[in-house]
PDB file of C-alpha atoms in Angstrom:
ATOM      1  CA  MET A  24       0.000   0.000   0.000  1.00  0.00           C
ATOM      2  CA  ARG A  25       2.772   2.475   0.893  1.00  0.00           C
ATOM      3  CA  SER A  26       6.198   2.648  -0.728  1.00  0.00           C
ATOM      4  CA  SER A  27       8.861   0.449   0.800  1.00  0.00           C
ATOM      5  CA  LYS A  28      11.303   3.395   1.006  1.00  0.00           C
ATOM      6  CA  LYS A  29       8.848   5.453   3.066  1.00  0.00           C
ATOM      7  CA  LEU A  30       8.101   2.546   5.378  1.00  0.00           C
ATOM      8  CA  PHE A  31      11.803   1.907   5.820  1.00  0.00           C
ATOM      9  CA  SER A  32      12.431   5.554   6.642  1.00  0.00           C
ATOM     10  CA  LEU A  33       9.624   5.612   9.179  1.00  0.00           C
ATOM     11  CA  PHE A  34      10.871   2.368  10.684  1.00  0.00           C
ATOM     12  CA  CYS A  35      14.352   3.843  11.150  1.00  0.00           C
ATOM     13  CA  THR A  36      13.076   6.980  12.867  1.00  0.00           C
ATOM     14  CA  ALA A  37      10.698   4.954  15.009  1.00  0.00           C
ATOM     15  CA  ALA A  38      13.518   2.631  16.035  1.00  0.00           C
ATOM     16  CA  LEU A  39      15.663   5.609  17.017  1.00  0.00           C
ATOM     17  CA  LEU A  40      12.738   7.027  18.974  1.00  0.00           C
ATOM     18  CA  HIS A  41      12.388   3.727  20.827  1.00  0.00           C
ATOM     19  CA  LEU A  42      16.070   3.655  21.738  1.00  0.00           C
ATOM     20  CA  THR A  43      16.057   7.311  22.764  1.00  0.00           C
ATOM     21  CA  LEU A  44      12.938   7.410  24.902  1.00  0.00           C
ATOM     22  CA  PHE A  45      12.508   3.992  26.513  1.00  0.00           C
ATOM     23  CA  ILE A  46      13.568   3.847  30.151  1.00  0.00           C
ATOM     24  CA  SER A  47      14.549   0.450  31.499  1.00  0.00           C
ATOM     25  CA  CYS A  48      12.414  -1.050  34.223  1.00  0.00           C
ATOM     26  CA  SER A  49      13.417   0.243  37.599  1.00  0.00           C
ATOM     27  CA  LYS A  50      11.304   1.215  40.570  1.00  0.00           C
ATOM     28  CA  ASP A  51      13.855   3.918  41.401  1.00  0.00           C
ATOM     29  CA  SER A  52      14.186   5.312  37.880  1.00  0.00           C
ATOM     30  CA  ILE A  53      11.854   8.294  38.464  1.00  0.00           C
ATOM     31  CA  LYS A  54      13.072  11.013  40.796  1.00  0.00           C
ATOM     32  CA  GLU A  55      10.342  13.362  41.912  1.00  0.00           C
ATOM     33  CA  SER A  56      12.808  16.229  42.167  1.00  0.00           C
ATOM     34  CA  ASP A  57      13.824  15.961  38.504  1.00  0.00           C
ATOM     35  CA  THR A  58      12.214  18.472  36.151  1.00  0.00           C
ATOM     36  CA  PRO A  59      12.456  17.053  32.629  1.00  0.00           C
ATOM     37  CA  ILE A  60      13.713  19.309  29.872  1.00  0.00           C
ATOM     38  CA  ILE A  61      11.699  18.575  26.758  1.00  0.00           C
ATOM     39  CA  PRO A  62      13.521  19.254  23.492  1.00  0.00           C
ATOM     40  CA  THR A  63      11.206  20.708  20.865  1.00  0.00           C
ATOM     41  CA  ASP A  64      13.452  20.366  17.832  1.00  0.00           C
ATOM     42  CA  ASN A  65      14.620  16.796  17.540  1.00  0.00           C
ATOM     43  CA  ILE A  66      14.370  13.865  15.179  1.00  0.00           C
ATOM     44  CA  ALA A  67      11.716  12.041  17.250  1.00  0.00           C
ATOM     45  CA  ARG A  68       9.309  14.983  17.242  1.00  0.00           C
ATOM     46  CA  LEU A  69       9.909  15.632  13.559  1.00  0.00           C
ATOM     47  CA  ALA A  70       9.281  11.961  12.745  1.00  0.00           C
ATOM     48  CA  ALA A  71       5.982  11.980  14.676  1.00  0.00           C
ATOM     49  CA  LYS A  72       4.899  15.163  12.901  1.00  0.00           C
ATOM     50  CA  LYS A  73       5.872  13.772   9.493  1.00  0.00           C
ATOM     51  CA  LEU A  74       3.919  10.578  10.123  1.00  0.00           C
ATOM     52  CA  TYR A  75       0.875  12.687  10.990  1.00  0.00           C
ATOM     53  CA  GLU A  76       1.289  14.823   7.873  1.00  0.00           C
ATOM     54  CA  ASP A  77       1.985  11.900   5.523  1.00  0.00           C
ATOM     55  CA  TYR A  78      -0.697   9.482   6.727  1.00  0.00           C
ATOM     56  CA  TYR A  79      -3.284  11.065   9.003  1.00  0.00           C
ATOM     57  CA  LEU A  80      -3.974  14.347   7.232  1.00  0.00           C
ATOM     58  CA  PRO A  81      -4.215  12.886   3.688  1.00  0.00           C
ATOM     59  CA  SER A  82      -6.707  10.269   4.898  1.00  0.00           C
ATOM     60  CA  LYS A  83      -9.257  12.847   6.085  1.00  0.00           C
ATOM     61  CA  SER A  84     -12.602  12.834   4.316  1.00  0.00           C
ATOM     62  CA  ASN A  85     -12.927  16.004   2.238  1.00  0.00           C
ATOM     63  CA  GLY A  86     -16.297  15.534   0.557  1.00  0.00           C
ATOM     64  CA  GLN A  87     -14.713  14.788  -2.804  1.00  0.00           C
ATOM     65  CA  GLU A  88     -14.668  11.016  -2.329  1.00  0.00           C
ATOM     66  CA  ALA A  89     -16.821   8.722  -4.449  1.00  0.00           C
ATOM     67  CA  GLN A  90     -20.269   8.091  -2.998  1.00  0.00           C
ATOM     68  CA  TRP A  91     -21.434   4.809  -1.490  1.00  0.00           C
ATOM     69  CA  THR A  92     -22.956   2.754  -4.288  1.00  0.00           C
ATOM     70  CA  GLY A  93     -25.562   0.976  -2.175  1.00  0.00           C
ATOM     71  CA  ASN A  94     -29.201   1.687  -1.460  1.00  0.00           C
ATOM     72  CA  GLU A  95     -30.619   1.038   1.999  1.00  0.00           C
ATOM     73  CA  PRO A  96     -34.369   1.032   1.106  1.00  0.00           C
ATOM     74  CA  ASN A  97     -33.667  -1.704  -1.453  1.00  0.00           C
ATOM     75  CA  CYS A  98     -31.196  -3.518   0.851  1.00  0.00           C
ATOM     76  CA  ASN A  99     -28.446  -3.102  -1.725  1.00  0.00           C
ATOM     77  CA  ALA A 100     -25.160  -3.224   0.172  1.00  0.00           C
ATOM     78  CA  GLY A 101     -23.182  -1.702  -2.696  1.00  0.00           C
ATOM     79  CA  ASN A 102     -19.432  -1.581  -2.311  1.00  0.00           C
ATOM     80  CA  VAL A 103     -16.686   0.578  -0.867  1.00  0.00           C
ATOM     81  CA  PRO A 104     -15.266   2.985  -3.474  1.00  0.00           C
ATOM     82  CA  GLN A 105     -11.534   2.513  -3.863  1.00  0.00           C
ATOM     83  CA  ASP A 106     -10.603   6.040  -2.792  1.00  0.00           C
ATOM     84  CA  ILE A 107     -12.497   5.616   0.477  1.00  0.00           C
ATOM     85  CA  LYS A 108     -10.953   2.209   1.027  1.00  0.00           C
ATOM     86  CA  ASP A 109      -7.479   3.638   0.407  1.00  0.00           C
ATOM     87  CA  LYS A 110      -8.052   6.308   3.032  1.00  0.00           C
ATOM     88  CA  ILE A 111      -9.314   3.743   5.546  1.00  0.00           C
ATOM     89  CA  TYR A 112      -6.118   1.736   5.090  1.00  0.00           C
ATOM     90  CA  MET A 113      -4.010   4.882   5.299  1.00  0.00           C
ATOM     91  CA  ARG A 114      -5.641   5.897   8.574  1.00  0.00           C
ATOM     92  CA  LEU A 115      -5.137   2.384   9.967  1.00  0.00           C
ATOM     93  CA  SER A 116      -1.491   2.546   8.889  1.00  0.00           C
ATOM     94  CA  TYR A 117      -1.098   5.831  10.751  1.00  0.00           C
ATOM     95  CA  TYR A 118      -2.260   4.377  14.043  1.00  0.00           C
ATOM     96  CA  ARG A 119      -0.249   1.183  13.687  1.00  0.00           C
ATOM     97  CA  MET A 120       2.960   2.966  12.712  1.00  0.00           C
ATOM     98  CA  ALA A 121       2.479   5.410  15.575  1.00  0.00           C
ATOM     99  CA  VAL A 122       2.840   2.488  18.004  1.00  0.00           C
ATOM    100  CA  GLY A 123       5.773   0.970  16.094  1.00  0.00           C
ATOM    101  CA  LEU A 124       4.045  -1.577  13.831  1.00  0.00           C
ATOM    102  CA  HIS A 125       5.122  -1.491  10.187  1.00  0.00           C
ATOM    103  CA  ASN A 126       3.768  -4.705   8.696  1.00  0.00           C
ATOM    104  CA  THR A 127       1.335  -4.403   5.782  1.00  0.00           C
ATOM    105  CA  ILE A 128      -2.314  -5.255   6.482  1.00  0.00           C
ATOM    106  CA  ALA A 129      -3.877  -7.108   3.551  1.00  0.00           C
ATOM    107  CA  GLU A 130      -7.511  -7.230   2.478  1.00  0.00           C
ATOM    108  CA  ASP A 131      -9.517 -10.456   2.271  1.00  0.00           C
ATOM    109  CA  ALA A 132     -12.194  -9.971  -0.400  1.00  0.00           C
ATOM    110  CA  THR A 133     -14.615 -12.497   1.089  1.00  0.00           C
ATOM    111  CA  LYS A 134     -14.373 -10.856   4.503  1.00  0.00           C
ATOM    112  CA  SER A 135     -14.928  -7.454   2.895  1.00  0.00           C
ATOM    113  CA  ASP A 136     -18.082  -8.688   1.149  1.00  0.00           C
ATOM    114  CA  LYS A 137     -19.525  -9.921   4.439  1.00  0.00           C
ATOM    115  CA  ALA A 138     -18.386  -6.831   6.328  1.00  0.00           C
ATOM    116  CA  GLN A 139     -20.176  -4.745   3.707  1.00  0.00           C
ATOM    117  CA  GLN A 140     -23.406  -6.644   4.343  1.00  0.00           C
ATOM    118  CA  ALA A 141     -22.886  -6.080   8.073  1.00  0.00           C
ATOM    119  CA  ALA A 142     -22.371  -2.337   7.563  1.00  0.00           C
ATOM    120  CA  LEU A 143     -25.614  -2.189   5.569  1.00  0.00           C
ATOM    121  CA  MET A 144     -27.525  -3.946   8.359  1.00  0.00           C
ATOM    122  CA  MET A 145     -26.181  -1.514  10.972  1.00  0.00           C
ATOM    123  CA  LYS A 146     -27.256   1.418   8.793  1.00  0.00           C
ATOM    124  CA  ALA A 147     -30.685  -0.015   7.970  1.00  0.00           C
ATOM    125  CA  ASN A 148     -31.506  -0.669  11.627  1.00  0.00           C
ATOM    126  CA  ASN A 149     -29.560   2.259  13.094  1.00  0.00           C
ATOM    127  CA  ARG A 150     -28.061  -0.031  15.716  1.00  0.00           C
ATOM    128  CA  LEU A 151     -24.805  -1.817  16.409  1.00  0.00           C
ATOM    129  CA  GLU A 152     -25.200  -5.528  17.093  1.00  0.00           C
ATOM    130  CA  HIS A 153     -22.669  -8.343  16.738  1.00  0.00           C
ATOM    131  CA  ASN A 154     -25.436 -10.956  16.767  1.00  0.00           C
ATOM    132  CA  PRO A 155     -28.286  -9.410  14.770  1.00  0.00           C
ATOM    133  CA  PRO A 156     -31.612 -11.311  14.655  1.00  0.00           C
ATOM    134  CA  ASN A 157     -33.099 -12.487  11.383  1.00  0.00           C
ATOM    135  CA  THR A 158     -35.993 -10.074  11.939  1.00  0.00           C
ATOM    136  CA  TRP A 159     -33.700  -7.149  11.155  1.00  0.00           C
ATOM    137  CA  LYS A 160     -34.245  -5.123   8.039  1.00  0.00           C
ATOM    138  CA  CYS A 161     -31.813  -6.155   5.258  1.00  0.00           C
ATOM    139  CA  PHE A 162     -30.832  -9.271   7.231  1.00  0.00           C
ATOM    140  CA  THR A 163     -28.533 -11.742   5.478  1.00  0.00           C
ATOM    141  CA  GLN A 164     -26.527 -14.620   6.857  1.00  0.00           C
ATOM    142  CA  ASP A 165     -23.396 -13.123   5.319  1.00  0.00           C
ATOM    143  CA  GLY A 166     -24.144  -9.883   7.141  1.00  0.00           C
ATOM    144  CA  LYS A 167     -24.619 -11.734  10.405  1.00  0.00           C
ATOM    145  CA  ASP A 168     -21.312 -13.548   9.880  1.00  0.00           C
ATOM    146  CA  GLY A 169     -19.651 -10.223   9.190  1.00  0.00           C
ATOM    147  CA  ALA A 170     -21.174  -8.563  12.249  1.00  0.00           C
ATOM    148  CA  GLY A 171     -19.959 -11.357  14.507  1.00  0.00           C
ATOM    149  CA  SER A 172     -16.363 -11.027  13.369  1.00  0.00           C
ATOM    150  CA  SER A 173     -16.105  -7.284  12.859  1.00  0.00           C
ATOM    151  CA  LEU A 174     -15.638  -4.030  14.679  1.00  0.00           C
ATOM    152  CA  LEU A 175     -18.764  -1.914  14.245  1.00  0.00           C
ATOM    153  CA  THR A 176     -19.393   1.824  14.450  1.00  0.00           C
ATOM    154  CA  MET A 177     -21.953   4.369  13.295  1.00  0.00           C
ATOM    155  CA  SER A 178     -19.164   6.352  11.707  1.00  0.00           C
ATOM    156  CA  LYS A 179     -17.831   6.137   8.180  1.00  0.00           C
ATOM    157  CA  ASN A 180     -14.738   6.355   6.002  1.00  0.00           C
ATOM    158  CA  ALA A 181     -11.313   6.811   7.599  1.00  0.00           C
ATOM    159  CA  GLU A 182     -12.916   8.592  10.546  1.00  0.00           C
ATOM    160  CA  ALA A 183     -14.272   5.205  11.631  1.00  0.00           C
ATOM    161  CA  MET A 184     -10.695   4.312  12.572  1.00  0.00           C
ATOM    162  CA  ASP A 185     -10.674   7.251  14.983  1.00  0.00           C
ATOM    163  CA  SER A 186     -13.885   5.949  16.550  1.00  0.00           C
ATOM    164  CA  TYR A 187     -12.332   2.519  17.110  1.00  0.00           C
ATOM    165  CA  ILE A 188      -9.059   3.796  18.565  1.00  0.00           C
ATOM    166  CA  ARG A 189     -10.861   6.308  20.810  1.00  0.00           C
ATOM    167  CA  ASP A 190     -13.130   3.509  22.107  1.00  0.00           C
ATOM    168  CA  GLN A 191     -15.407   5.746  24.128  1.00  0.00           C
ATOM    169  CA  GLY A 192     -18.628   4.659  25.815  1.00  0.00           C
ATOM    170  CA  ALA A 193     -19.567   2.759  28.944  1.00  0.00           C
ATOM    171  CA  ASN A 194     -19.317  -0.655  27.254  1.00  0.00           C
ATOM    172  CA  ASN A 195     -15.816  -0.100  25.859  1.00  0.00           C
ATOM    173  CA  GLY A 196     -13.763  -0.089  29.044  1.00  0.00           C
ATOM    174  CA  PRO A 197     -11.492  -2.884  27.747  1.00  0.00           C
ATOM    175  CA  VAL A 198     -10.831  -0.869  24.519  1.00  0.00           C
ATOM    176  CA  GLY A 199     -11.414  -4.005  22.464  1.00  0.00           C
ATOM    177  CA  HIS A 200     -11.655  -2.159  19.137  1.00  0.00           C
ATOM    178  CA  ARG A 201      -8.310  -0.473  19.736  1.00  0.00           C
ATOM    179  CA  ARG A 202      -6.700  -3.734  20.776  1.00  0.00           C
ATOM    180  CA  TRP A 203      -7.752  -5.558  17.611  1.00  0.00           C
ATOM    181  CA  LEU A 204      -6.558  -2.800  15.270  1.00  0.00           C
ATOM    182  CA  LEU A 205      -3.228  -2.390  17.092  1.00  0.00           C
ATOM    183  CA  TRP A 206      -2.691  -6.125  17.565  1.00  0.00           C
ATOM    184  CA  PRO A 207       0.776  -7.039  16.290  1.00  0.00           C
ATOM    185  CA  ARG A 208      -0.537 -10.344  14.892  1.00  0.00           C
ATOM    186  CA  LEU A 209      -3.226  -8.720  12.746  1.00  0.00           C
ATOM    187  CA  GLN A 210      -2.416  -9.443   9.114  1.00  0.00           C
ATOM    188  CA  GLU A 211      -5.644  -9.087   7.131  1.00  0.00           C
ATOM    189  CA  ILE A 212      -9.025  -7.416   7.446  1.00  0.00           C
ATOM    190  CA  GLY A 213     -12.308  -7.041   5.611  1.00  0.00           C
ATOM    191  CA  VAL A 214     -13.692  -3.548   5.013  1.00  0.00           C
ATOM    192  CA  GLY A 215     -17.375  -2.589   5.011  1.00  0.00           C
ATOM    193  CA  ASN A 216     -18.541   1.020   4.761  1.00  0.00           C
ATOM    194  CA  THR A 217     -21.733   2.939   3.920  1.00  0.00           C
ATOM    195  CA  ASP A 218     -22.547   6.629   4.142  1.00  0.00           C
ATOM    196  CA  SER A 219     -23.190   6.303   7.891  1.00  0.00           C
ATOM    197  CA  SER A 220     -21.706   3.030   9.177  1.00  0.00           C
ATOM    198  CA  ASN A 221     -18.559   0.956   9.112  1.00  0.00           C
ATOM    199  CA  ALA A 222     -17.545  -2.672   9.766  1.00  0.00           C
ATOM    200  CA  ILE A 223     -13.965  -3.962   9.905  1.00  0.00           C
ATOM    201  CA  TRP A 224     -13.564  -7.760   9.993  1.00  0.00           C
ATOM    202  CA  VAL A 225     -10.652  -8.545  12.326  1.00  0.00           C
ATOM    203  CA  ILE A 226     -11.333 -12.028  13.709  1.00  0.00           C
ATOM    204  CA  GLY A 227      -9.462 -15.096  12.485  1.00  0.00           C
ATOM    205  CA  ASN A 228      -6.332 -15.982  10.513  1.00  0.00           C
ATOM    206  CA  ALA A 229      -3.946 -14.283  12.903  1.00  0.00           C
ATOM    207  CA  GLY A 230      -0.340 -14.282  11.796  1.00  0.00           C
ATOM    208  CA  THR A 231       2.830 -13.981  13.820  1.00  0.00           C
ATOM    209  CA  ALA A 232       3.936 -10.675  15.244  1.00  0.00           C
ATOM    210  CA  PRO A 233       6.454  -8.872  13.009  1.00  0.00           C
ATOM    211  CA  VAL A 234      10.057  -9.320  14.083  1.00  0.00           C
ATOM    212  CA  ASP A 235      10.425  -5.575  14.638  1.00  0.00           C
ATOM    213  CA  ALA A 236       7.306  -5.249  16.811  1.00  0.00           C
ATOM    214  CA  PRO A 237       7.885  -3.236  20.001  1.00  0.00           C
ATOM    215  CA  GLU A 238       7.999  -4.951  23.380  1.00  0.00           C
ATOM    216  CA  PHE A 239       4.642  -3.454  24.308  1.00  0.00           C
ATOM    217  CA  ILE A 240       1.802  -1.597  22.610  1.00  0.00           C
ATOM    218  CA  SER A 241       0.501   1.458  24.414  1.00  0.00           C
ATOM    219  CA  TRP A 242      -1.951   4.205  23.561  1.00  0.00           C
ATOM    220  CA  PRO A 243      -1.078   6.984  23.589  1.00  0.00           C
ATOM    221  CA  PRO A 244       2.181   5.506  22.374  1.00  0.00           C
ATOM    222  CA  GLU A 245       5.591   6.011  23.853  1.00  0.00           C
ATOM    223  CA  GLY A 246       7.260   9.177  22.599  1.00  0.00           C
ATOM    224  CA  TYR A 247       5.795  12.113  20.714  1.00  0.00           C
ATOM    225  CA  ILE A 248       2.147  12.051  19.636  1.00  0.00           C
ATOM    226  CA  PRO A 249      -0.195  14.848  18.465  1.00  0.00           C
ATOM    227  CA  ASP A 250      -2.185  16.109  21.426  1.00  0.00           C
ATOM    228  CA  MET A 251      -5.636  15.297  19.999  1.00  0.00           C
ATOM    229  CA  PHE A 252      -4.850  11.574  20.259  1.00  0.00           C
ATOM    230  CA  ALA A 253      -4.626  11.579  24.062  1.00  0.00           C
ATOM    231  CA  PHE A 254      -8.040   9.949  24.299  1.00  0.00           C
ATOM    232  CA  PRO A 255      -9.572   9.561  27.779  1.00  0.00           C
ATOM    233  CA  ARG A 256      -8.721   5.852  28.024  1.00  0.00           C
ATOM    234  CA  TRP A 257      -5.004   4.993  28.067  1.00  0.00           C
ATOM    235  CA  SER A 258      -3.883   1.396  27.518  1.00  0.00           C
ATOM    236  CA  PHE A 259      -0.841  -0.886  27.702  1.00  0.00           C
ATOM    237  CA  SER A 260      -0.680  -4.340  26.056  1.00  0.00           C
ATOM    238  CA  ILE A 261       1.723  -7.285  26.175  1.00  0.00           C
ATOM    239  CA  LYS A 262       1.122 -10.787  24.868  1.00  0.00           C
ATOM    240  CA  ASP A 263       0.222 -13.272  27.638  1.00  0.00           C
ATOM    241  CA  ALA A 264       0.777 -10.725  30.416  1.00  0.00           C
ATOM    242  CA  ASP A 265      -1.076 -10.933  33.731  1.00  0.00           C
ATOM    243  CA  PHE A 266      -2.056  -7.504  35.025  1.00  0.00           C
ATOM    244  CA  THR A 267      -3.973  -8.767  38.060  1.00  0.00           C
ATOM    245  CA  ASN A 268      -1.529  -7.225  40.553  1.00  0.00           C
ATOM    246  CA  THR A 269      -0.250  -4.402  38.379  1.00  0.00           C
ATOM    247  CA  LYS A 270      -0.127  -0.868  39.755  1.00  0.00           C
ATOM    248  CA  VAL A 271      -0.299   2.039  37.301  1.00  0.00           C
ATOM    249  CA  SER A 272       0.904   5.529  38.125  1.00  0.00           C
ATOM    250  CA  MET A 273       1.487   8.719  36.145  1.00  0.00           C
ATOM    251  CA  LYS A 274       3.379  11.955  36.720  1.00  0.00           C
ATOM    252  CA  ASP A 275       3.346  15.183  34.803  1.00  0.00           C
ATOM    253  CA  GLY A 276       6.441  17.042  33.648  1.00  0.00           C
ATOM    254  CA  SER A 277       6.943  18.676  37.043  1.00  0.00           C
ATOM    255  CA  GLY A 278       6.843  15.326  38.855  1.00  0.00           C
ATOM    256  CA  SER A 279       3.354  15.745  40.298  1.00  0.00           C
ATOM    257  CA  SER A 280       1.231  12.601  40.504  1.00  0.00           C
ATOM    258  CA  ILE A 281      -1.870  12.283  38.336  1.00  0.00           C
ATOM    259  CA  SER A 282      -4.983  10.599  39.704  1.00  0.00           C
ATOM    260  CA  LEU A 283      -6.336   7.750  37.593  1.00  0.00           C
ATOM    261  CA  ASP A 284      -8.946   5.016  37.598  1.00  0.00           C
ATOM    262  CA  ILE A 285      -8.201   1.527  36.282  1.00  0.00           C
ATOM    263  CA  GLU A 286     -10.829  -0.223  34.162  1.00  0.00           C
ATOM    264  CA  ALA A 287     -11.805  -3.841  34.824  1.00  0.00           C
ATOM    265  CA  LEU A 288      -9.468  -6.340  33.152  1.00  0.00           C
ATOM    266  CA  ASP A 289     -10.818  -8.245  30.153  1.00  0.00           C
ATOM    267  CA  ASN A 290      -8.713 -10.765  28.221  1.00  0.00           C
ATOM    268  CA  GLN A 291     -11.055 -11.350  25.264  1.00  0.00           C
ATOM    269  CA  TYR A 292      -9.438  -9.036  22.729  1.00  0.00           C
ATOM    270  CA  GLY A 293      -6.033  -9.300  21.082  1.00  0.00           C
ATOM    271  CA  ASP A 294      -3.169  -9.216  23.590  1.00  0.00           C
ATOM    272  CA  ARG A 295      -3.574  -8.870  27.344  1.00  0.00           C
ATOM    273  CA  THR A 296      -4.203  -5.230  28.194  1.00  0.00           C
ATOM    274  CA  ILE A 297      -4.618  -2.920  31.154  1.00  0.00           C
ATOM    275  CA  VAL A 298      -6.675   0.259  30.699  1.00  0.00           C
ATOM    276  CA  TRP A 299      -6.856   3.370  32.856  1.00  0.00           C
ATOM    277  CA  VAL A 300      -8.418   6.840  32.755  1.00  0.00           C
ATOM    278  CA  PRO A 301      -6.140   9.630  34.000  1.00  0.00           C
ATOM    279  CA  GLU A 302      -7.623  12.881  35.276  1.00  0.00           C
ATOM    280  CA  GLY A 303      -6.857  16.288  33.846  1.00  0.00           C
ATOM    281  CA  ILE A 304      -5.283  15.240  30.530  1.00  0.00           C
ATOM    282  CA  THR A 305      -6.512  17.734  27.964  1.00  0.00           C
ATOM    283  CA  PRO A 306      -5.749  18.150  24.257  1.00  0.00           C
ATOM    284  CA  ASN A 307      -4.902  21.466  22.593  1.00  0.00           C
ATOM    285  CA  VAL A 308      -1.599  21.877  24.397  1.00  0.00           C
ATOM    286  CA  SER A 309       0.203  25.171  23.866  1.00  0.00           C
ATOM    287  CA  GLU A 310       3.624  23.596  24.345  1.00  0.00           C
ATOM    288  CA  ASP A 311       5.080  20.107  24.384  1.00  0.00           C
ATOM    289  CA  THR A 312       3.686  18.354  27.449  1.00  0.00           C
ATOM    290  CA  LEU A 313       5.318  15.327  29.048  1.00  0.00           C
ATOM    291  CA  TYR A 314       3.741  12.530  31.055  1.00  0.00           C
ATOM    292  CA  THR A 315       5.613   9.647  32.634  1.00  0.00           C
ATOM    293  CA  VAL A 316       3.793   6.330  32.931  1.00  0.00           C
ATOM    294  CA  THR A 317       4.933   3.581  35.311  1.00  0.00           C
ATOM    295  CA  LEU A 318       3.529   0.073  35.569  1.00  0.00           C
ATOM    296  CA  GLU A 319       4.732  -2.049  38.470  1.00  0.00           C
ATOM    297  CA  ASP A 320       4.377  -5.793  38.964  1.00  0.00           C
ATOM    298  CA  VAL A 321       3.474  -6.900  35.461  1.00  0.00           C
ATOM    299  CA  ASP A 322       3.615 -10.706  35.294  1.00  0.00           C
ATOM    300  CA  VAL A 323       5.059 -11.719  31.924  1.00  0.00           C
ATOM    301  CA  GLY A 324       5.475 -15.483  31.708  1.00  0.00           C
ATOM    302  CA  GLY A 325       6.030 -15.776  35.445  1.00  0.00           C
ATOM    303  CA  GLU A 326       8.605 -12.965  35.553  1.00  0.00           C
ATOM    304  CA  ILE A 327       7.568  -9.819  37.420  1.00  0.00           C
ATOM    305  CA  ARG A 328       8.549  -6.716  35.502  1.00  0.00           C
ATOM    306  CA  ASP A 329       8.165  -2.952  35.832  1.00  0.00           C
ATOM    307  CA  TYR A 330       7.843  -0.578  32.888  1.00  0.00           C
ATOM    308  CA  THR A 331       8.371   3.168  32.646  1.00  0.00           C
ATOM    309  CA  TYR A 332       7.913   5.217  29.503  1.00  0.00           C
ATOM    310  CA  GLU A 333       7.239   8.806  28.476  1.00  0.00           C
ATOM    311  CA  VAL A 334       4.425  10.249  26.390  1.00  0.00           C
ATOM    312  CA  ILE A 335       4.960  13.743  24.985  1.00  0.00           C
ATOM    313  CA  LEU A 336       1.906  15.525  23.603  1.00  0.00           C
ATOM    314  CA  PHE A 337       2.580  18.202  21.003  1.00  0.00           C
ATOM    315  CA  ASN A 338       0.627  20.505  18.758  1.00  0.00           C
ATOM    316  CA  PRO A 339       1.274  19.271  15.194  1.00  0.00           C
ATOM    317  CA  ASP A 340       0.421  22.704  13.799  1.00  0.00           C
ATOM    318  CA  ASN A 341       3.473  24.189  15.499  1.00  0.00           C
TER     319      ASN A 341
END
């Protein structure tokens, strides 16, 4: 989908960012008296801004895209115009590369056909349901199959990816949509999209994690990230981890502690994940803003580990 040279360049900058910013696990590694100095002109910030400009901004819907070819009154699912599909993949690539994943996600045509039927059913009934009854308008078995294996949202086009990664709402405490899309083992999807709904088939045919996958997947990710992506729910994922006894803490750039609430653990989606909601994190920062995240007592294969990493929010317009 993207040129190999561009992916290689982004991989190199992301690798340098990982080496520069990651702090090895140590319970004594954060000193409350330290006041971090945040450089505002460095390769890591420039790489994060370039990724945003090269992938996120071009994938925005602008009203010039081809129109959905379906017809809901006639239960015609239509198809996803190629320019919309390209932007959906570009937006997915943005989020995955932001966390350090650079493998290409392929499309499965059969899954896309069923996801398209599922998207039509969600639109026709104005509801999201992974197990729709056969009494639904525009019901098909293919649509039901698609709904059961797909992420669903009443959003459309590339902006549906934002809905999934944000994962707001009382029923999305485990951020399952985010976990599937940022799962290192994800290798193919099916795409369904109407003028008011979206379905992304993610279940089944998992591959192996890419060899260059980061040790953990967090959102917001480690390092620099545009401020608007500091969604209320923060998350941290590691394959086969046990977060039962894990303690999460955060500090701002001055070393002050940030209050947070931890969501209930749920191991149904992708890799094991812990989710928390910090207080007082707001977008629209006027200057680069640093937060330090620490997780203590993470059980990874019977070994108890601690993790500390930094998230730096920045205004990509500056």
